[in-house]
Coordinates of C-alpha atoms in Angstrom, one line a residue:
X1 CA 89.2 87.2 102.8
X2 CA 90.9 85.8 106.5
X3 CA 89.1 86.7 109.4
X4 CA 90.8 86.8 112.5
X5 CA 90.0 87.6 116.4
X6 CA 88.6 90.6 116.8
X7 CA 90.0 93.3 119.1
X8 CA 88.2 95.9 121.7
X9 CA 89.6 98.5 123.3
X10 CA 88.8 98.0 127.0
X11 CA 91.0 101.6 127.9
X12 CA 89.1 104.3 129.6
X13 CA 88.7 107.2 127.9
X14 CA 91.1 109.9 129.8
X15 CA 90.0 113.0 130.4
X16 CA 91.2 116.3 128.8
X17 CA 90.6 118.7 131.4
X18 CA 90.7 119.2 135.2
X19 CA 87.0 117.3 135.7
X20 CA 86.2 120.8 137.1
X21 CA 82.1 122.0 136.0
X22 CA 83.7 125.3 134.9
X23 CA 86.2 124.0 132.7
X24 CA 83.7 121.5 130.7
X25 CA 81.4 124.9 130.9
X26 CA 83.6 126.6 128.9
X27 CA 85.0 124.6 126.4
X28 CA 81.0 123.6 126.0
X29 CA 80.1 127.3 125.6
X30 CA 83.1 127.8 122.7
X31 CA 81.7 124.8 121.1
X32 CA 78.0 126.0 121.2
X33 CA 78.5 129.3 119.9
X34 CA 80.2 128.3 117.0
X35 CA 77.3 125.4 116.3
X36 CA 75.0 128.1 116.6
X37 CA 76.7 130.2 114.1
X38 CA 77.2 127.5 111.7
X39 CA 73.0 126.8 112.2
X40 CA 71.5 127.3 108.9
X41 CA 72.9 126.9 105.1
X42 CA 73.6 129.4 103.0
X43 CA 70.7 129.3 100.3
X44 CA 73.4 129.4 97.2
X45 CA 75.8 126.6 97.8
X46 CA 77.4 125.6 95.0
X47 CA 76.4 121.4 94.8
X48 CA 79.8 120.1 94.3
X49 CA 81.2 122.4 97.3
X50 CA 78.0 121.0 99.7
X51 CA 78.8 117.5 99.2
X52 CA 82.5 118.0 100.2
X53 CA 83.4 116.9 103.6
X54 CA 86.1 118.7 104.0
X55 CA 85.0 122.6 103.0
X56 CA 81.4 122.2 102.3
X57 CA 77.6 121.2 103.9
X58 CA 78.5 117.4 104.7
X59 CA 81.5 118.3 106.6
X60 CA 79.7 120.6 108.5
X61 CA 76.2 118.3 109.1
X62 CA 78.8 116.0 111.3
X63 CA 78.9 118.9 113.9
X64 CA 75.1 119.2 114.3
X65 CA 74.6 115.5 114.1
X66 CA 77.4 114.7 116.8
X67 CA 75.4 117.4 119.6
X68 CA 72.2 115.4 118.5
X69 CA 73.4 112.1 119.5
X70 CA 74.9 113.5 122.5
X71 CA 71.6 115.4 123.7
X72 CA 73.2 118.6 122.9
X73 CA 70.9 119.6 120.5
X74 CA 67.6 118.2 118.4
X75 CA 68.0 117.0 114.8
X76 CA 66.2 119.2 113.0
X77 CA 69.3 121.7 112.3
X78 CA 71.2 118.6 111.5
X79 CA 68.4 117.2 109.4
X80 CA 68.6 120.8 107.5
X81 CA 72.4 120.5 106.5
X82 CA 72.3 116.8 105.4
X83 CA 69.5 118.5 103.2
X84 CA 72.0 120.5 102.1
X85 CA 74.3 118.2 100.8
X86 CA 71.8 116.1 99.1
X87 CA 70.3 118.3 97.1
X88 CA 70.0 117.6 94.5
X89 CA 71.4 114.4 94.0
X90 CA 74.7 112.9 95.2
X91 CA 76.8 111.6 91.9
X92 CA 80.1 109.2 92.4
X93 CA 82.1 110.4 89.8
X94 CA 85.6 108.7 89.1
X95 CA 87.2 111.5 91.4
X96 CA 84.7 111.6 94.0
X97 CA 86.6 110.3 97.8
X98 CA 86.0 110.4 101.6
X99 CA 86.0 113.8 101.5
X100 CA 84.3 114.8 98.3
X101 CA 80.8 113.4 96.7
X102 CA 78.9 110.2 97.5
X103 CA 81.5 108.4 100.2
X104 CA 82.0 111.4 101.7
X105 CA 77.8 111.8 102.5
X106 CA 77.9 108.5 103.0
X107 CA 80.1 108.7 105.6
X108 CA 78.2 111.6 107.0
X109 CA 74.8 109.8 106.9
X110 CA 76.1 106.6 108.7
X111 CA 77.4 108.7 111.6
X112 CA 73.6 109.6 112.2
X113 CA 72.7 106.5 112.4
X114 CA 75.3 105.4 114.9
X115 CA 72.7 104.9 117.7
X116 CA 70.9 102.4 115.9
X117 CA 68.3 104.2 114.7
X118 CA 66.8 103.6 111.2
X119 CA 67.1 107.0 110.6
X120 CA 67.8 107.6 106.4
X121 CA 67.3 104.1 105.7
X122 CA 66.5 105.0 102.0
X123 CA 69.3 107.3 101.3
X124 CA 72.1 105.0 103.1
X125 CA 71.3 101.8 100.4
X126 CA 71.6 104.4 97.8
X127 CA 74.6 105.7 99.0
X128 CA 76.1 102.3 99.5
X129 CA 75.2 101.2 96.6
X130 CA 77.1 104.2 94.6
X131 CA 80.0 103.9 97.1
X132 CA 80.2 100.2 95.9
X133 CA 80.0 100.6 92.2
X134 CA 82.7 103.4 92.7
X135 CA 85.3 101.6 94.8
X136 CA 85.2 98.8 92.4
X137 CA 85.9 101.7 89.7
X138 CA 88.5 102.9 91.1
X139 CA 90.3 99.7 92.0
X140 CA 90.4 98.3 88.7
X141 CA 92.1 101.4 87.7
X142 CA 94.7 101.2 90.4
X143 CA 95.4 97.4 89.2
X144 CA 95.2 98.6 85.7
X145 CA 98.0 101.2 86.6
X146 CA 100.1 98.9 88.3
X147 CA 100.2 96.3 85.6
X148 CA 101.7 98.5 83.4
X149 CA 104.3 99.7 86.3
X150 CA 103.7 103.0 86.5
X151 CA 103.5 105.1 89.4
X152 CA 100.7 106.1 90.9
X153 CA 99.5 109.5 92.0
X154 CA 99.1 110.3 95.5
X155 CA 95.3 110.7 94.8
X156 CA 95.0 106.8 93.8
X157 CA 95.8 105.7 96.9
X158 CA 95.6 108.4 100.3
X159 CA 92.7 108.9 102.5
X160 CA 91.6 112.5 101.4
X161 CA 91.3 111.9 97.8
X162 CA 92.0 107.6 97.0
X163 CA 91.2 104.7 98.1
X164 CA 92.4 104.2 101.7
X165 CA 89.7 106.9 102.7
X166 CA 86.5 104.7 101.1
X167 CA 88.2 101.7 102.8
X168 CA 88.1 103.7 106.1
X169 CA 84.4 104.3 105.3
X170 CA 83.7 100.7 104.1
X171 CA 85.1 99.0 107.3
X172 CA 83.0 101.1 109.7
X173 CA 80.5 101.1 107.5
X174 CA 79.9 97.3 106.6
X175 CA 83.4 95.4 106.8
X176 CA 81.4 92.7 105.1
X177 CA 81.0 94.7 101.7
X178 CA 82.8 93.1 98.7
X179 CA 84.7 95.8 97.7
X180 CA 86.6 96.2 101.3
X181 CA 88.9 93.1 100.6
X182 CA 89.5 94.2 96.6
X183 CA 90.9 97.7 98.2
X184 CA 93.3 96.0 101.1
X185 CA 94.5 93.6 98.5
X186 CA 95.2 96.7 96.6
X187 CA 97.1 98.4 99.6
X188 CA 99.0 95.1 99.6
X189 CA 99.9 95.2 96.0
X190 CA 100.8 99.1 96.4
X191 CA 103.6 98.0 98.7
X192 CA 105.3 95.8 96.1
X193 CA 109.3 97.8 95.3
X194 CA 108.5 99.7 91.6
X195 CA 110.8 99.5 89.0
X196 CA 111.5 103.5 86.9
X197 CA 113.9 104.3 85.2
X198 CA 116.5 102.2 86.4
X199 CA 115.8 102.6 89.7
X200 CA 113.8 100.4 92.8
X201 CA 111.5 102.4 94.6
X202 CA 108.6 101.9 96.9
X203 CA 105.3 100.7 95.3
X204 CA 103.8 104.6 96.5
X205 CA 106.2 106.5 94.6
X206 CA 104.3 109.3 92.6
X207 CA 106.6 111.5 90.0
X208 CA 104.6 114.8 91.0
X209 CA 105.5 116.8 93.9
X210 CA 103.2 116.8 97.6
X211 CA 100.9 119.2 95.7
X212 CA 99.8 116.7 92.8
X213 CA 101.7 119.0 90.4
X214 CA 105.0 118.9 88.4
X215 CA 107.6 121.1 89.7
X216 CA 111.1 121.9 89.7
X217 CA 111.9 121.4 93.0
X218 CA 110.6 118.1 93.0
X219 CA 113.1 116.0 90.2
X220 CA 111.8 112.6 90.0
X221 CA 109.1 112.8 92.2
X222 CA 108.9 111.8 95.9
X223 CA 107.7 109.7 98.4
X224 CA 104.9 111.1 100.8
X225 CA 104.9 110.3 104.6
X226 CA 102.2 112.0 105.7
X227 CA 99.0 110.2 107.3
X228 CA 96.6 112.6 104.9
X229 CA 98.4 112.3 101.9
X230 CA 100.7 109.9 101.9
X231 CA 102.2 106.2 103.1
X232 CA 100.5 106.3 106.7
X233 CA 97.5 106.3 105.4
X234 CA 97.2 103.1 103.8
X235 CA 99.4 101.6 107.0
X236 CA 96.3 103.3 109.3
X237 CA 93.5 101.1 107.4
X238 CA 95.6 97.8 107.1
X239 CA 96.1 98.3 110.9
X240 CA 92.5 99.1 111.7
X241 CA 91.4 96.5 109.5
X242 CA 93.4 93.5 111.1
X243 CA 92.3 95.2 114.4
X244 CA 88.7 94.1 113.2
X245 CA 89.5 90.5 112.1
X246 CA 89.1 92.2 108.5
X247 CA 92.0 90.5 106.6
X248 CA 94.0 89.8 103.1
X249 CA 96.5 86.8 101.9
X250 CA 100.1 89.6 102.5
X251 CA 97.8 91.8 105.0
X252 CA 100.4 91.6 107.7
X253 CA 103.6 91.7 105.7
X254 CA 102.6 95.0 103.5
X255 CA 102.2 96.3 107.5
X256 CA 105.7 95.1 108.1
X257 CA 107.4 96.7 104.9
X258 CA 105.5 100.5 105.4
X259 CA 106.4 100.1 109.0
X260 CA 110.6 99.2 107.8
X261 CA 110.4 101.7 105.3
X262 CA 109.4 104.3 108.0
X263 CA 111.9 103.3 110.5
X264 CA 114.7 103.7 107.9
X265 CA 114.0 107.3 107.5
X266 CA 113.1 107.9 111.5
X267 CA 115.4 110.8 113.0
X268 CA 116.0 111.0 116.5
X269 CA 117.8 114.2 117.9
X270 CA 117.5 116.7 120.7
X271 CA 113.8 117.3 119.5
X272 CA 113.2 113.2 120.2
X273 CA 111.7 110.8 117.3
X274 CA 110.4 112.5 114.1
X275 CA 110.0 111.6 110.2
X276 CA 110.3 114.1 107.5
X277 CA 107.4 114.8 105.5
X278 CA 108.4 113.1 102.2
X279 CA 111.3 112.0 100.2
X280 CA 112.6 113.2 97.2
X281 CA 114.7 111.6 94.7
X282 CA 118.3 112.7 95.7
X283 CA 117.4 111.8 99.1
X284 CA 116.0 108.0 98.5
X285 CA 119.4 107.8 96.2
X286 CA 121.9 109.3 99.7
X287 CA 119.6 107.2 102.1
X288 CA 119.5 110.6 103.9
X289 CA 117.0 113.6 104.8
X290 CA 117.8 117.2 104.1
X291 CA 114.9 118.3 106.2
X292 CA 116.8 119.9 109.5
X293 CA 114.1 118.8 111.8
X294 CA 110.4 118.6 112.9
X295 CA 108.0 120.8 111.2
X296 CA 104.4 121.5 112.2
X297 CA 103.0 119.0 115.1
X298 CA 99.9 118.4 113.0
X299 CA 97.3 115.6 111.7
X300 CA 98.2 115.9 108.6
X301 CA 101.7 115.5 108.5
X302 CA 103.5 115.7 111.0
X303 CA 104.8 113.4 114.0
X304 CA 100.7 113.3 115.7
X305 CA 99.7 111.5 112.5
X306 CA 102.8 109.4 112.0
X307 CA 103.0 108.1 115.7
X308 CA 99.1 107.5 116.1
X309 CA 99.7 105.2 112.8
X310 CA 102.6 103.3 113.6
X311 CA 100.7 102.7 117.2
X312 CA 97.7 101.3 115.6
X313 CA 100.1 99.1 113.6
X314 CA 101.8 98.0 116.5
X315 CA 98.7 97.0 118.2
X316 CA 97.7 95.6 115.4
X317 CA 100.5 93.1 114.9
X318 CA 101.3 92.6 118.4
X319 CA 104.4 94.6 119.3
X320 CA 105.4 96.1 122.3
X321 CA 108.7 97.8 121.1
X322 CA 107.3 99.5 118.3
X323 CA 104.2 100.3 120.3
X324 CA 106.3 101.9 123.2
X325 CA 108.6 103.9 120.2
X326 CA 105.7 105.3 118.9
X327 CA 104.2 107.0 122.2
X328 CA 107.3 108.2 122.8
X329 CA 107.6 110.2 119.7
X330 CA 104.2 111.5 119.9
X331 CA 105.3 112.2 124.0
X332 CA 108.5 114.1 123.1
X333 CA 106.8 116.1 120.3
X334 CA 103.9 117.2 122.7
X335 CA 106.2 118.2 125.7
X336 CA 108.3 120.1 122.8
X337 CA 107.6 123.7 122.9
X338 CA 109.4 124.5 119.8
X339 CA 107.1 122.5 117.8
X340 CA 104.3 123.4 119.6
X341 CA 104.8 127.2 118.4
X342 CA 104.8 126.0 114.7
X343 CA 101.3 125.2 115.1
X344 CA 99.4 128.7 113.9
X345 CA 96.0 127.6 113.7
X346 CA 93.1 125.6 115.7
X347 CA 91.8 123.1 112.6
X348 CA 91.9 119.9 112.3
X349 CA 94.3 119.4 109.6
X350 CA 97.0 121.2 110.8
X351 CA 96.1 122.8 114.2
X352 CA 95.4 122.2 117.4
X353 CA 91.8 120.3 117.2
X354 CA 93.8 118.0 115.1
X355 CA 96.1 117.4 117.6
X356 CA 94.0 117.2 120.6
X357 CA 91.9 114.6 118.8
X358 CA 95.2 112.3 117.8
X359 CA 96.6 112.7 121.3
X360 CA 93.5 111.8 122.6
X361 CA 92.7 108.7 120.8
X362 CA 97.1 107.6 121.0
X363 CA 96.3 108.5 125.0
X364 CA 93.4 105.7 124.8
X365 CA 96.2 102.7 123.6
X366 CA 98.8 104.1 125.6
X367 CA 101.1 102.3 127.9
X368 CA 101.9 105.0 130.3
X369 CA 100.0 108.2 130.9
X370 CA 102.6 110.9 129.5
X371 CA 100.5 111.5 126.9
X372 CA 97.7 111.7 128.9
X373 CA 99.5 114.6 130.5
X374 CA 99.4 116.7 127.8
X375 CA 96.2 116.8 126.9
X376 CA 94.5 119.8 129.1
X377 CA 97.6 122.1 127.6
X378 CA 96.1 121.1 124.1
X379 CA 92.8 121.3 124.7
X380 CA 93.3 125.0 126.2
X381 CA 95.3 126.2 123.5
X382 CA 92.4 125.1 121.1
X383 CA 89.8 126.7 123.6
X384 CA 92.2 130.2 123.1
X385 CA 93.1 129.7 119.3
X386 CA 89.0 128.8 118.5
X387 CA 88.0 132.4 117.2
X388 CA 90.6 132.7 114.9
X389 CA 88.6 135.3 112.6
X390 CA 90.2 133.8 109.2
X391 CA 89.0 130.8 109.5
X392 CA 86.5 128.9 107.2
X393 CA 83.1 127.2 108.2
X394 CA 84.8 123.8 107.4
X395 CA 85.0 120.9 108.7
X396 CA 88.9 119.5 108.1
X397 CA 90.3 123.4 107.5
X398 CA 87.3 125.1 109.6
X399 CA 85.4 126.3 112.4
X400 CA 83.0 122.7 112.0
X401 CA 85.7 120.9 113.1
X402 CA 87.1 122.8 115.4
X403 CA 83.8 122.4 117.7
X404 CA 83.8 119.2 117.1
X405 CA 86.8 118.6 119.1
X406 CA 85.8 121.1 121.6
X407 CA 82.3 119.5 122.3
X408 CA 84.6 115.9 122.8
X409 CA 86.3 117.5 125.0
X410 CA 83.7 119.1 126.7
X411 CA 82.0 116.2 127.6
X412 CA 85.0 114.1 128.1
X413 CA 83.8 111.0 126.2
X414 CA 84.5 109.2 122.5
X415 CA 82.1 111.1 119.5
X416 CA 79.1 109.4 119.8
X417 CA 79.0 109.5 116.1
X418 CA 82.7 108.2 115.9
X419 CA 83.2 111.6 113.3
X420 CA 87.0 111.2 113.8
X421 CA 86.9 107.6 112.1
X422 CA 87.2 109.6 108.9
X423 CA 91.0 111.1 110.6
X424 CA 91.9 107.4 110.4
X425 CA 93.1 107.6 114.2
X426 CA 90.3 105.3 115.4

């Protein structure tokens, strides 16, 4: 492993909202009464649903331990969800991921420690140690995989379900641990062309369709561009990672390739810049989209995720241009109300805490304060949208994380427990 300088962000934080006391008041109060409604377990949980980060108890243990640290409420109601998802062991199965099993309450753990308190001592060597073995797992079958040139599923490699999302948790966690540098050189290797059926296709091809499932509509497969599930993932984490001084012999060049295989397939019409969601066959074959225009402004995958990426990666490798392109997607799509409509929801995934936390953290890098501008029309919307009554407790599809983003922007400052690291925008 190549270490290089590492990077700090010296931007101030801007603020959401008017710095008015009734404004922060408010969104505070949203954000309080949903913590308070989300203040004790239910006594059943299933124990593969409480150690999922995205649905179950550890997703929902970040919003009571992100008050704690910020002195918005004791631990003891954090301490009783962490519980939660413990109990009564935490197994790192082949499938378990950022989101689901012992990286994903290994993530969660860490964050409570992120004042430098020895708090959990015990459980986090455990949990590292099971993350470890796992990663190593999981690599060897991704190498396995590719030396028999076969596509790989979406799974293998993304953040919600592969390997970009234990990398995410590795480098916060300890960027020194061995398996960090065996999963870069991975993303490295994943960016290699593949060779099916007669055809050249990029090294994250899968042959099932955005859903992880064979169908019709999806001949041949397709190529995801989505920061959850697909390509900007992986170009998040080699970003980050170089950002850190964390690097790999062909770290910069697989950043490079991603970043010319997404600006082959960038649209730019009266909407501004946008990428479609993923490729399919007959469109990598034409060299053109059939999608008519941007969909949903979300995290997930839409333009948010895409530009925050491509920003990182242009910080990361030193370009202006590409920085500068990238803010002015993500500009253009926020001052867009037609895409704004799209957006039904207030969760992180696909709603409007997603995209006030994205806008936020692109707003940090940015070189001009458009972005910026945008961000009290988000963060009302979200304050408006944040009873939606068919809405889960969760954290990545639920009311968890949609106080989460309300208590940031309540207090106007970064996470204290850095919860959004696991979004791969920071």
């Amino acid at each position: 492993m190549v270490s290089g300088p590492q990077q700090t962000d010296q931007h101030r934080w801007p603020p959401v909202m008017p710095p008015t006391p009734a404004t922060r008041a408010h969104l505070g109060a949203v954000a309080h009464f949903i913590a308070d409604r989300l203040s004790t377990p239910p006594v059943a949980a299933r124990p593969e649903l409480a150690r999922s980060l995205a649905d179950g108890a550890a997703g929902i243990a970040l919003l009571h331990i992100e008050r704690a640290l910020a002195g918005s409420a004791g631990w003891t109601t954090a301490h009783r969800w962490l519980t939660s998802a413990t109990r009564p062991s935490v197994l790192a199965s082949i499938d378990s991921s950022l989101y689901l099993g012992a990286p994903a309450v290994a993530f969660v753990v860490h964050t409570a420690t992120t004042d430098q308190s020895e708090r959990y001592l015990k459980a986090q060597h455990a949990l590292d140690r099971a993350v470890t073995t796992l990663a190593h797992r999981r690599i060897g079958q991704a190498l396995h995989r590719i030396s028999r040139a076969a596509p790989p599923r979406n799974a293998e490699f993304d953040v919600i379900s592969g390997l970009t999302g234990i990398g995410a948790h590795l480098l916060r966690r300890n960027p020194d641990n061995e398996a960090l540098p065996r999963i870069l050189d991975y993303l490295v290797r994943l960016t290699e062309p593949l060779h099916h059926d007669d055809r050249t296709l990029p090294g994250w091809w899968t042959l099932h369709d955005p859903h992880g499932t064979t169908s019709s509509a999806f001949p041949g497969g397709h190529a995801n561009l989505g920061l959850a599930h697909g390509i900007t993932g992986p170009l998040a984490l080699l970003a980050l990672a170089k950002q850190r001084g964390v690097l790999v012999p062909g770290h910069t060049d697989a950043i490079g390739y991603i970043l010319k295989w997404l600006d082959a397939w960038r649209q730019h019409d009266n909407a501004g810049l946008w990428w479609p969601q993923w490729i399919t066959s007959d469109e990598h074959r034409t060299g053109r989209t059939t999608q008519p225009g941007p969909r949903r402004p979300s995290w997930c995958y839409g333009t948010p995720g895409l530009a925050r990426a491509q920003q990182l990666a242009a910080l990361a490798i030193g370009d202006n241009t590409r920085r500068q392109l990238a803010e002015q997607a993500l500009a253009s799509c926020l001052a867009d109300a037609r895409q704004l409509v799209r957006i039904t929801d207030p969760s992180l995934c696909h709603g409007w805490a997603g995209l006030l936390m994205t806008a936020w953290r692109s707003a940090i890098d940015a070189t001009t304060p458009e972005i910026a501008h945008h961000l009290p029309h988000i963060a009302a919307e979200l304050a408006g949208h944040a009873d939606t009554t068919d809405l889960g407790d969760g954290f990545l599809e639920g009311r968890a994380g949609v106080a989460l983003a309300l208590h940031a922007a309540a207090h106007g400052a970064p996470p204290a427990s850095g919860w959004d690291s696991c979004l791969m925008i920071t």
